[in-house]
Coordinates of C-alpha atoms and ligand atoms in Angstrom, one line a residue:
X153 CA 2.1 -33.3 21.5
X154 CA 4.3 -31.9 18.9
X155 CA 4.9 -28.3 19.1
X156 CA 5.5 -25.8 16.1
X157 CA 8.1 -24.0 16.7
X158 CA 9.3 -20.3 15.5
X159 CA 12.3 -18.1 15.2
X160 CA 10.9 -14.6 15.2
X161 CA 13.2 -12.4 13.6
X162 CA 12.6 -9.0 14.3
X163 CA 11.4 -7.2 17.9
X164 CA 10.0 -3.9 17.2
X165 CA 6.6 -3.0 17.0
X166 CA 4.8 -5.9 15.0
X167 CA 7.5 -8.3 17.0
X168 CA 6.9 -7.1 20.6
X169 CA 3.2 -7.6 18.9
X170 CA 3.3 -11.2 18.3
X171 CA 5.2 -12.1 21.4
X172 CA 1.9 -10.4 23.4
X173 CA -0.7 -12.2 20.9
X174 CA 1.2 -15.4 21.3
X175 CA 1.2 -15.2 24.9
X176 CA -2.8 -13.7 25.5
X177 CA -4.2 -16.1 23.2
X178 CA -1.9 -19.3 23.7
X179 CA -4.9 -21.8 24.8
X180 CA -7.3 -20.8 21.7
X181 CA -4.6 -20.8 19.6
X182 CA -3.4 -24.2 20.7
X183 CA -7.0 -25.7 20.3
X184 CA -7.1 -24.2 16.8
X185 CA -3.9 -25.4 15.7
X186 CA -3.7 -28.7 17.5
X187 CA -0.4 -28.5 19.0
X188 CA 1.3 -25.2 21.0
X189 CA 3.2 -22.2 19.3
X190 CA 6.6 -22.6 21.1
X191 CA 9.2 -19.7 20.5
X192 CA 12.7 -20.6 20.7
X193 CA 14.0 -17.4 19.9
X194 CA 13.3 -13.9 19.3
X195 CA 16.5 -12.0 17.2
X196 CA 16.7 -8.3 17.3
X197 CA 19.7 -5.7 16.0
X198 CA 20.5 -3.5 19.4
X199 CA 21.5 -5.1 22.7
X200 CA 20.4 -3.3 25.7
X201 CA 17.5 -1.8 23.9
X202 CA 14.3 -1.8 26.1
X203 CA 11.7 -3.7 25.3
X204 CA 8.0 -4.8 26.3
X205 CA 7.4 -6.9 29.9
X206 CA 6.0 -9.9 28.0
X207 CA 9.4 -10.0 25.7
X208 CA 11.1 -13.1 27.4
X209 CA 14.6 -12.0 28.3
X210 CA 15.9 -15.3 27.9
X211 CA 15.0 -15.6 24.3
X212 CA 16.7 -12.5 22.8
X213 CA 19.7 -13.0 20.8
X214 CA 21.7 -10.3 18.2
X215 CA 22.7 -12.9 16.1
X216 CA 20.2 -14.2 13.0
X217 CA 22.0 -17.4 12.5
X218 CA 21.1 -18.6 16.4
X219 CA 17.3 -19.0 14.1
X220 CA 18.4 -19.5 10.9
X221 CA 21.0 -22.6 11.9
X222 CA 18.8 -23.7 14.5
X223 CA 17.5 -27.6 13.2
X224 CA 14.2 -27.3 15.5
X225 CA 12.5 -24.4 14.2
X226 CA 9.9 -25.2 11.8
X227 CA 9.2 -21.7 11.0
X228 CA 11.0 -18.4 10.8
X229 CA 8.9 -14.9 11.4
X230 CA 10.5 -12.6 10.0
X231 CA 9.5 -8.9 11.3
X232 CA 12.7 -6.8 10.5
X233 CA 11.6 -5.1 7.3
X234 CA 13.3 -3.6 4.4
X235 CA 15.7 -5.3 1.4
X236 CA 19.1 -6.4 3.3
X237 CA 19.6 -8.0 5.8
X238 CA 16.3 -9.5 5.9
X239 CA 15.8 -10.2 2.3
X240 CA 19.3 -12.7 3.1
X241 CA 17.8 -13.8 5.8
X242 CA 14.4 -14.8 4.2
X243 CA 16.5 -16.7 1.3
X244 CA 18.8 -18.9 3.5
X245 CA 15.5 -19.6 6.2
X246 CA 14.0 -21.2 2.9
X247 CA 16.8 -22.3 0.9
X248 CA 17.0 -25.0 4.6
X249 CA 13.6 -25.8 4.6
X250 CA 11.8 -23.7 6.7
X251 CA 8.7 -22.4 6.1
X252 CA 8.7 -18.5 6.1
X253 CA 6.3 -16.0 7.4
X254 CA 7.0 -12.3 6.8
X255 CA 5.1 -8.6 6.9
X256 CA 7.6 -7.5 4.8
X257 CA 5.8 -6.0 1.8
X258 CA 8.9 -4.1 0.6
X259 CA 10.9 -7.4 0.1
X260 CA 7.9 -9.2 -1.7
X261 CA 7.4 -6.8 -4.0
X262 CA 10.7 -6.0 -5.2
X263 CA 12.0 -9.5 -4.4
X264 CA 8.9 -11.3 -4.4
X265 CA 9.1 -13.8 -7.7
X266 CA 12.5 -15.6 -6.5
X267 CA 11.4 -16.4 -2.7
X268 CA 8.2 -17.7 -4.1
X269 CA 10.3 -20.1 -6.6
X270 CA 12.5 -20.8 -4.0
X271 CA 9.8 -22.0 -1.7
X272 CA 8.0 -23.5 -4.4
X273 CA 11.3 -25.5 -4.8
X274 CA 12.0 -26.2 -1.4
X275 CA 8.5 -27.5 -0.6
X276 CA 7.9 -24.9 2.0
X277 CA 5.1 -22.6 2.9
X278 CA 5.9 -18.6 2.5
X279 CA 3.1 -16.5 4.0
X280 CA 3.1 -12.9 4.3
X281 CA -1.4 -11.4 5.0
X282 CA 0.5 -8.2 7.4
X283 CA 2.3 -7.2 4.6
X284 CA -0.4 -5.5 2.5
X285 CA -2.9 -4.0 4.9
X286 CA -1.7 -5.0 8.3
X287 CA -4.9 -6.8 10.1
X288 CA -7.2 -7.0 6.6
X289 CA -7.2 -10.4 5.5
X290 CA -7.3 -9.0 1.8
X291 CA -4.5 -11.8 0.8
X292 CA -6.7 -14.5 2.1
X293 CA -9.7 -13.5 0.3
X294 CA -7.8 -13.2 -2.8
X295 CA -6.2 -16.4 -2.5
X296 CA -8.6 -18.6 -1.5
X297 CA -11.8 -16.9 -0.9
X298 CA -11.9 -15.6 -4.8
X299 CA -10.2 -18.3 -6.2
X300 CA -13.6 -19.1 -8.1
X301 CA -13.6 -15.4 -9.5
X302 CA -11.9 -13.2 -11.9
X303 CA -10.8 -10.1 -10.6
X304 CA -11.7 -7.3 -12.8
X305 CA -10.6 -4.6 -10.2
X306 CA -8.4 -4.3 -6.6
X307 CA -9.3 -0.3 -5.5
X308 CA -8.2 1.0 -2.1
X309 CA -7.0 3.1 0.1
X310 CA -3.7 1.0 0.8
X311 CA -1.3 3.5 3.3
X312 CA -2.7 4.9 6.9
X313 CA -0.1 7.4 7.0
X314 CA -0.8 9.3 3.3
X315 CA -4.4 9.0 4.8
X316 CA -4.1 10.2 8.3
X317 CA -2.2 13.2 6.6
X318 CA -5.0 13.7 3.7
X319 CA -7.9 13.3 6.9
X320 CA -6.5 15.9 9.1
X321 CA -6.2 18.6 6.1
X322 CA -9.0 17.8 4.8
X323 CA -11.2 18.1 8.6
X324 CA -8.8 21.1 9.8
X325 CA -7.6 22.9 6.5
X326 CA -4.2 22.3 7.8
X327 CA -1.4 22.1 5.0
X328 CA 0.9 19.2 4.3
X329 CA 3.8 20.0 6.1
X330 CA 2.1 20.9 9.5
X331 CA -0.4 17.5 8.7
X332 CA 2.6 15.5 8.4
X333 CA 4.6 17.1 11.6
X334 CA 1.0 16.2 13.5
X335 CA 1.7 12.5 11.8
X336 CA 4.7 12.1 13.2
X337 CA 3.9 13.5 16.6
X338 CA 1.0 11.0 16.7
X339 CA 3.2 8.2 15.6
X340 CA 1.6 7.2 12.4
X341 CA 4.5 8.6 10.5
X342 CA 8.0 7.8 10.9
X343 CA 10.8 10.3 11.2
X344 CA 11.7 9.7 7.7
X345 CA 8.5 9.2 5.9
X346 CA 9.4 9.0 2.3
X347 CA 8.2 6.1 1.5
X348 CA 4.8 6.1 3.1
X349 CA 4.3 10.0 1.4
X350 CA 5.4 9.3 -2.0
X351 CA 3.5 6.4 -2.9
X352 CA 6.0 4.0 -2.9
X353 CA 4.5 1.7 0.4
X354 CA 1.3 1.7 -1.8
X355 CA 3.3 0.8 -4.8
X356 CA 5.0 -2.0 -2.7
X357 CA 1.7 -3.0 -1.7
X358 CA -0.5 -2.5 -5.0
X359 CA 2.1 -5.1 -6.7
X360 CA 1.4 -7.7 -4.2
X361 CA -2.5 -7.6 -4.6
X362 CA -2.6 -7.4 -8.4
X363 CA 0.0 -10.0 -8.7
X364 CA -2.5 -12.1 -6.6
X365 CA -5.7 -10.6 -8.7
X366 CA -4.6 -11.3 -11.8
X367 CA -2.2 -14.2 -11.6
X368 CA 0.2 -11.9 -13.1
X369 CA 4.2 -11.8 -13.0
X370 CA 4.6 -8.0 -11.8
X371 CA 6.7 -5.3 -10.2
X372 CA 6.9 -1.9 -8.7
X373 CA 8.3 -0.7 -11.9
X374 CA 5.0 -1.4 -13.8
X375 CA 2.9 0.6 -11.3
X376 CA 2.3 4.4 -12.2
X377 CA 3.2 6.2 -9.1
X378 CA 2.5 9.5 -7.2
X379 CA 2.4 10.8 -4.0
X380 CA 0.6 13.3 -1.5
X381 CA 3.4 15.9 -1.3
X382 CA 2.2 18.6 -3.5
X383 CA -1.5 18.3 -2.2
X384 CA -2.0 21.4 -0.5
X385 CA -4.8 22.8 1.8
X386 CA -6.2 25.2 -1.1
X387 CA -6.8 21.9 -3.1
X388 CA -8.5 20.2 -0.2
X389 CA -10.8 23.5 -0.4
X390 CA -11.6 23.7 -3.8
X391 CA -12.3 20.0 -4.1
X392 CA -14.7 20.3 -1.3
X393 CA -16.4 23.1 -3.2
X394 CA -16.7 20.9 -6.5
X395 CA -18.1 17.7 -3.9
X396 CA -15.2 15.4 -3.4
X397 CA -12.3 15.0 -1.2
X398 CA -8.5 14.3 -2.3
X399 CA -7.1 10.3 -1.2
X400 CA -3.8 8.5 -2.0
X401 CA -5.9 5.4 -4.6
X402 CA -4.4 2.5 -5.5
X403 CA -5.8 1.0 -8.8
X404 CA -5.5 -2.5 -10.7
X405 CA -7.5 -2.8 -13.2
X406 CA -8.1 -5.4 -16.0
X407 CA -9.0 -3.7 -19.0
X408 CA -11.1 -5.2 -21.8
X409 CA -8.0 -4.5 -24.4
X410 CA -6.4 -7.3 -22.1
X411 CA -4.0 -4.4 -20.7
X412 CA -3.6 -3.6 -17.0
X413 CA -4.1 -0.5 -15.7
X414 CA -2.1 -0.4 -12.8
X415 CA -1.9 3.4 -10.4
X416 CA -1.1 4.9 -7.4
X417 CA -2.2 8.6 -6.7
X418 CA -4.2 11.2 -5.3
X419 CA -7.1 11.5 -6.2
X420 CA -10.5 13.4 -6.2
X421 CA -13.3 10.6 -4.9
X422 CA -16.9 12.0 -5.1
X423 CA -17.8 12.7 -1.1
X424 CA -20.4 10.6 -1.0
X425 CA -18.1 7.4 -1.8
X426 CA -17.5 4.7 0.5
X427 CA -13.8 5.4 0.1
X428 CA -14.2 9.1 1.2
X429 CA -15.5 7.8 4.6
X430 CA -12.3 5.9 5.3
X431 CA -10.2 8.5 7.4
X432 CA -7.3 8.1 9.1
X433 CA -5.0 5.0 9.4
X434 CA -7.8 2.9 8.3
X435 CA -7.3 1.1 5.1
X436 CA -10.3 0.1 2.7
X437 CA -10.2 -2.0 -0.7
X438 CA -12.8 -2.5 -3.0
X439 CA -11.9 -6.0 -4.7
X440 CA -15.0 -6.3 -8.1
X441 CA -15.2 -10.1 -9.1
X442 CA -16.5 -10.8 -12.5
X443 CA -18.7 -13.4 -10.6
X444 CA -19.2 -11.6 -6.8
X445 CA -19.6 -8.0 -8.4
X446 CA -18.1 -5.8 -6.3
X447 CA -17.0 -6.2 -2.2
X448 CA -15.1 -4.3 0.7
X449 CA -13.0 -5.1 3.1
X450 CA -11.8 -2.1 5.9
X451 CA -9.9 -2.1 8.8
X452 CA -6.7 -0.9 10.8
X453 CA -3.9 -1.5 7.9
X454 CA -1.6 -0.8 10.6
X455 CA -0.4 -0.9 14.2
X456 CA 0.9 -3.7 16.2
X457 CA -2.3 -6.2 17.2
X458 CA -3.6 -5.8 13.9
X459 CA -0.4 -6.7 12.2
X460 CA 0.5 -9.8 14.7
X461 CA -2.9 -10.5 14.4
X462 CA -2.4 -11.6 10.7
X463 CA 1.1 -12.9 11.1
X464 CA -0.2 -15.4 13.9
X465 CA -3.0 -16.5 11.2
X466 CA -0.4 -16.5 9.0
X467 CA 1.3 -19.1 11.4
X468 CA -1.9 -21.0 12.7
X469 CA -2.2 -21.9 8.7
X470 CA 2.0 -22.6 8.2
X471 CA 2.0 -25.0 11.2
X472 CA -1.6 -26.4 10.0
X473 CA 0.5 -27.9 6.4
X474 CA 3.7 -28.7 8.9
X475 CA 1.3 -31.3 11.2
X476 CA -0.6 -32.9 7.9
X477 CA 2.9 -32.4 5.8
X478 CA 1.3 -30.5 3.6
X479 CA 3.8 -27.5 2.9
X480 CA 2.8 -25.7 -0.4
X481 CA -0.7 -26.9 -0.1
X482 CA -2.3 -23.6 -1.4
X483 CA 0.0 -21.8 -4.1
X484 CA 0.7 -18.4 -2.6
X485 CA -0.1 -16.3 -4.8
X486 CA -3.2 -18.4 -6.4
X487 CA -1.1 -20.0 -8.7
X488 CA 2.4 -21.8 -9.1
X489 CA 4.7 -19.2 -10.1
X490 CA 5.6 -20.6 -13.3
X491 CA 1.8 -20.4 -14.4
X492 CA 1.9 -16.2 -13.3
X493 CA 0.8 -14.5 -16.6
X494 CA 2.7 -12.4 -18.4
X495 CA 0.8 -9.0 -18.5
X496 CA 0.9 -6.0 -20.6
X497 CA 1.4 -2.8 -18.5
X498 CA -0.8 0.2 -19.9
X499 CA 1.2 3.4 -20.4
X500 CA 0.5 6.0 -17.8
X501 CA 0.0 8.1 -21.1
X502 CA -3.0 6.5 -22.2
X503 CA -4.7 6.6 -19.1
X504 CA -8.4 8.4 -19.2
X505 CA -9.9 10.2 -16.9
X506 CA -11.8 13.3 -15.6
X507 CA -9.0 15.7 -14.1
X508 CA -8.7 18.3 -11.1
X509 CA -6.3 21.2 -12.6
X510 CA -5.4 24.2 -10.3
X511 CA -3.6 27.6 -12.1
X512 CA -2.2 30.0 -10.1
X513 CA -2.3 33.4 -12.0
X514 CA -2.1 37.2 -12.1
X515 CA -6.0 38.2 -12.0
X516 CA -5.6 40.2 -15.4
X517 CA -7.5 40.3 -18.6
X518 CA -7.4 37.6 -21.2
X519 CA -5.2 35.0 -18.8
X520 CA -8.2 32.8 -18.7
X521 CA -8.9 32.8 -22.1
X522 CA -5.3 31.9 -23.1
X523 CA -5.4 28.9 -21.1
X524 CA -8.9 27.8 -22.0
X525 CA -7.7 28.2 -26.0
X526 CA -4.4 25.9 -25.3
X527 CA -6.5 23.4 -23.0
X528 CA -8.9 23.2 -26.7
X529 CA -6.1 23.1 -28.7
X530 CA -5.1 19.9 -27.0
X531 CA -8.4 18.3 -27.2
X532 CA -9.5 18.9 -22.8
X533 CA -12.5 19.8 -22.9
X534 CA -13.3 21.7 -19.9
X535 CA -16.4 20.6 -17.5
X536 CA -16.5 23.3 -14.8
X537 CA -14.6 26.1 -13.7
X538 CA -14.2 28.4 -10.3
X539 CA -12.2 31.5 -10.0
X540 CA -11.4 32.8 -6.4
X541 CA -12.1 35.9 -5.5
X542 CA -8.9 38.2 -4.6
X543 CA -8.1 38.2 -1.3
X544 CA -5.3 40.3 -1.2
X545 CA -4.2 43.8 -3.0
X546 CA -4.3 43.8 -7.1
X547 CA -0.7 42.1 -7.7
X548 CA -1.6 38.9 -5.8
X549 CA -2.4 35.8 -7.4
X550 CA -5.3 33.7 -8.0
X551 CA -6.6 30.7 -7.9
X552 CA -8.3 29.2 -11.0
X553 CA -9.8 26.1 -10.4
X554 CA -11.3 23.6 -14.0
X555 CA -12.6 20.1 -13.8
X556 CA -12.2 18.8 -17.3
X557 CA -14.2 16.2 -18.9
X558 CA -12.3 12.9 -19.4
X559 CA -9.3 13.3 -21.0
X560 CA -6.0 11.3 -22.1
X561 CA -3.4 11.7 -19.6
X562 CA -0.4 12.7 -22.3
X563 CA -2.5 15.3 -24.1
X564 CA -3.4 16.7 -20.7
X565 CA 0.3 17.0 -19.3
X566 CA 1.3 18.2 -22.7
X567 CA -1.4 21.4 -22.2
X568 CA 0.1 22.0 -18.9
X569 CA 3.4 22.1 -19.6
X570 CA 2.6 24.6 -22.5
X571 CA 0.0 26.4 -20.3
X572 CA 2.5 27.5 -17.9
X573 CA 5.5 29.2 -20.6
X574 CA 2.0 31.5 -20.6
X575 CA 2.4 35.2 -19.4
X576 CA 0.4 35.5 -16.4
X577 CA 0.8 31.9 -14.9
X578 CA 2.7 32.1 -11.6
X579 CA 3.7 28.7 -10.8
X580 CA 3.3 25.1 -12.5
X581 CA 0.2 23.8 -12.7
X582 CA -1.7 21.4 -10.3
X583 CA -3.7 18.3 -11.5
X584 CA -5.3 15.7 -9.8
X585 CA -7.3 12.9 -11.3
X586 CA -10.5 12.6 -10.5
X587 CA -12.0 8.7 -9.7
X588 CA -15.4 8.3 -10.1
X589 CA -15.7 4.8 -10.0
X590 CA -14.6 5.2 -6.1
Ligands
NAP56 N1 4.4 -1.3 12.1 C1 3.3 -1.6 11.5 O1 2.2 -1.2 11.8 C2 3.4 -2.6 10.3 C3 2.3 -2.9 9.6 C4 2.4 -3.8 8.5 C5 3.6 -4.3 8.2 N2 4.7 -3.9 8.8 C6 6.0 -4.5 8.4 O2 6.5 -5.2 9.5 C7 7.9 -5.2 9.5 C8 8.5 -4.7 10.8 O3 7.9 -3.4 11.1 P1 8.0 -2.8 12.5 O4 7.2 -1.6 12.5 O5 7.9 -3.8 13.6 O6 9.6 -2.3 12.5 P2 10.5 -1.8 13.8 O7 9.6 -1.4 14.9 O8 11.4 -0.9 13.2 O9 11.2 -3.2 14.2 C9 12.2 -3.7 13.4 C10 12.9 -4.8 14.3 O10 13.9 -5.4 13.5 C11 15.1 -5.4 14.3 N3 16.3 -5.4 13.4 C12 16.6 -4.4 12.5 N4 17.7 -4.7 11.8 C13 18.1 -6.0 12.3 C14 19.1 -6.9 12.0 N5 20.0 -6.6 11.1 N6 19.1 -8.1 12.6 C15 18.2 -8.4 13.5 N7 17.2 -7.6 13.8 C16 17.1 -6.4 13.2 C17 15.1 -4.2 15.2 O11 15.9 -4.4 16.3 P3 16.1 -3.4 17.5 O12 14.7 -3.5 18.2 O13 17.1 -3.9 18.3 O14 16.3 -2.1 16.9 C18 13.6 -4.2 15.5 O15 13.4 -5.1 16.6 C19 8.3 -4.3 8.3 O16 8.5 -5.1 7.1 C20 7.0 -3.5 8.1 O17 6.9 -3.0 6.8 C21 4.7 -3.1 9.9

């Protein structure tokens, strides 16, 4: 019986992952597939590095091009992550005819449109279900699942990380900083977690499904983005009081002016939401067909079985097209690339919505006044509105908390920024959107 056999590039976590799926669930695999899942090598960067018991010793190599420029493998996996080397890596697997599979979101998303052509053009399969929501099958569903829908809307709660931080301030009124240092010590952050904190992994990730939702040619650069960093503990109080909590939301939505509305950022979610039961690394998104109405999908985002768990789909369906020769058999991204839309991005400006704003002021006659008259002036109507009570002696500062009604996001920003040249306003100005439709 033939075999299919990979080149796994890449032995960290999701690696070591797919060497211990491979190995547990070899016999229903094989019955699945038809044929065995042999792997002929397994590249990682640092010799002498130790690595998991079920890691075959005899199959490590430090060099990508024993994979790459090996004629037998059918398939590279490539688990390394990030833009270079893999990204060259990716290209020249491809460029010789080998089908791809990767859980590299950060590469797709950036890189995405070329590797697709190039496979298209090559007559090879490039799959990549880990990279948006590790173990979620969201990619499938969209591809093939949906393929009878149009997708108005893709909302979710995309990152574990940004929520494991938001779910431990939120259950111990911790603040961010001793959140994320509880992250890290758990191991759901990495020692340098920019890209998890500032919304860019969502970003990375948000791009990918809305590129799939709405058959549209898109990047990072389209997506509005924000991060957690500036939540703080106070805000996860006051929101509470008000009935929501604070997430990191991803939004793609398909306006009816034929724009897209296309966000990452906090944001208040009412607290009886589905969403704002989705706590730690757990991911959830909401996907709304015009046909289906609206459906969830939730699970572990993260972590190393759910991860391999989709790349070994991912392979089971790649070596499925090698047996029949059937590469390319499903366009990857629902359609050919050269029929991706071209889209119409909606400036973050024009975005409307309910708002969470947060003033930090001197607890003195006439401050709330002033910044009630310049939140009129500028058309923000406000909804409710909390003042804290003092807590400590008569110089300290105080919170002031307004919900506004919906508002345009320009007109708001431009209040705030004149709101805080006010006397009396001791530092700039929080706002947080609020998401009803969560
Ligand atoms: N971890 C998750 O839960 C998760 C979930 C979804 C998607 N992903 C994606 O999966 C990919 C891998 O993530 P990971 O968490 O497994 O990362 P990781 O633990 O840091 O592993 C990366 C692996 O790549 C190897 N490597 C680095 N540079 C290399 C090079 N130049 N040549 C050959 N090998 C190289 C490393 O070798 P050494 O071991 O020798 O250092 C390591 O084995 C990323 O794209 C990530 O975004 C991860």
């Amino acid at each position: 019986m033939r075999a299919i056999r990979i080149g796994l590039l890449g032995c960290g976590v999701v690696g070591q992952g797919i060497l211990r799926l491979l190995h547990e669930h070899a016999g229903s695999l094989e019955r699945r597939l038809g044929a065995p899942i042999e792997v002929r090598r397994v590249v990682a960067k640092t010799e002498g590095k130790a690595r998991a018991h079920h890691v075959p010793a005899e199959l490590l190599a430090f060099d990508a091009e024993s994979v790459l420029g090996d004629p037998e493998i059918d398939v590279v996996v490539e688990v390394i992550g990030g833009l270079e080397p893999a990204g060259r890596y990716v290209r020249t697997a491809l460029e010789r005819g080998k089908s791809v599979v990767t859980a590299n979101k950060f590469l797709l998303a950036e890189e995405g449109h070329a590797l697709f052509e190039l496979a298209e053009e090559r007559g090879v399969d490039l799959y990549f279900e880990a990279a948006v929501c590790g173990g979620i099958p969201v990619i499938r569903v969209l591809r093939e699942a949906l393929v009878a829908d149009s997708v108005v809307a893709v909302r979710g709660i995309v990152n574990g990380t940004s929520n494991y931080i938001l779910s431990r301030m939120q259950q111990e009124k911790i603040d961010y900083a001793v959140a994320l240092a509880a992250a890290q010590e758990a191991g759901y952050a990495e020692a340098d977690p920019s890209l998890d904190v500032n919304g860019g992994d969502a970003t990375h990730k948000l791009t990918i499904l809305a590129t799939l939702a709405f058959g549209a040619k898109l990047l990072p650069s389209h997506v509005t983005t924000e991060g957690i960093e500036h939540i703080s503990a106070i805000d996860m109080k006051m929101a509470e009081r008000f009935g929501y909590v604070i997430k990191l939301l991803a939004t793609a939505r398909s306006l009816p002016v034929g724009l897209l509305d296309l966000r990452v950022h906090p944001a208040l979610v009412p607290q009886s939401s589905v969403l704002a039961s989705i706590h730690g690394a757990l991911n959830a998104v909401y996907l709304e067909g015009a046909m289906l109405g609206p459906s969830l999908l939730s699970g572990y985002g993260a972590g190393a079985m759910p991860t391999a768990m989709s790349v070994v789909s991912d392979l089971v369906d790649v070596g499925r097209n090698i047996l029949r020769d059937a590469r390319g058999r499903v366009p990857q991204r629902t359609v050919p690339s050269q029929l991706l839309l071209r889209r119409e991005v909606q400036p973050a400006g024009m975005h409307v919505s309910p708002y969470y704003l947060r003033f930090s002021v001197m607890d003195r006659p006439n401050v709330i006044a002033k910044i009630a008259s310049v939140l009129g002036a500028f058309d923000v109507a406000i909804h409710q509105m909390i003042q804290e009570a003092r807590a400590a002696g008569p110089r300290a500062p105080v919170n002031v908390v307004v919900l506004t009604h919906p508002t345009r996001d320009d007109a708001l920003r431009s209040a705030l920024r004149e709101i805080q040249m006010l006397s009396g306003i001791v530092e700039a100005p929080r706002a947080i959107r609020i998401e009803t439709a969560a």
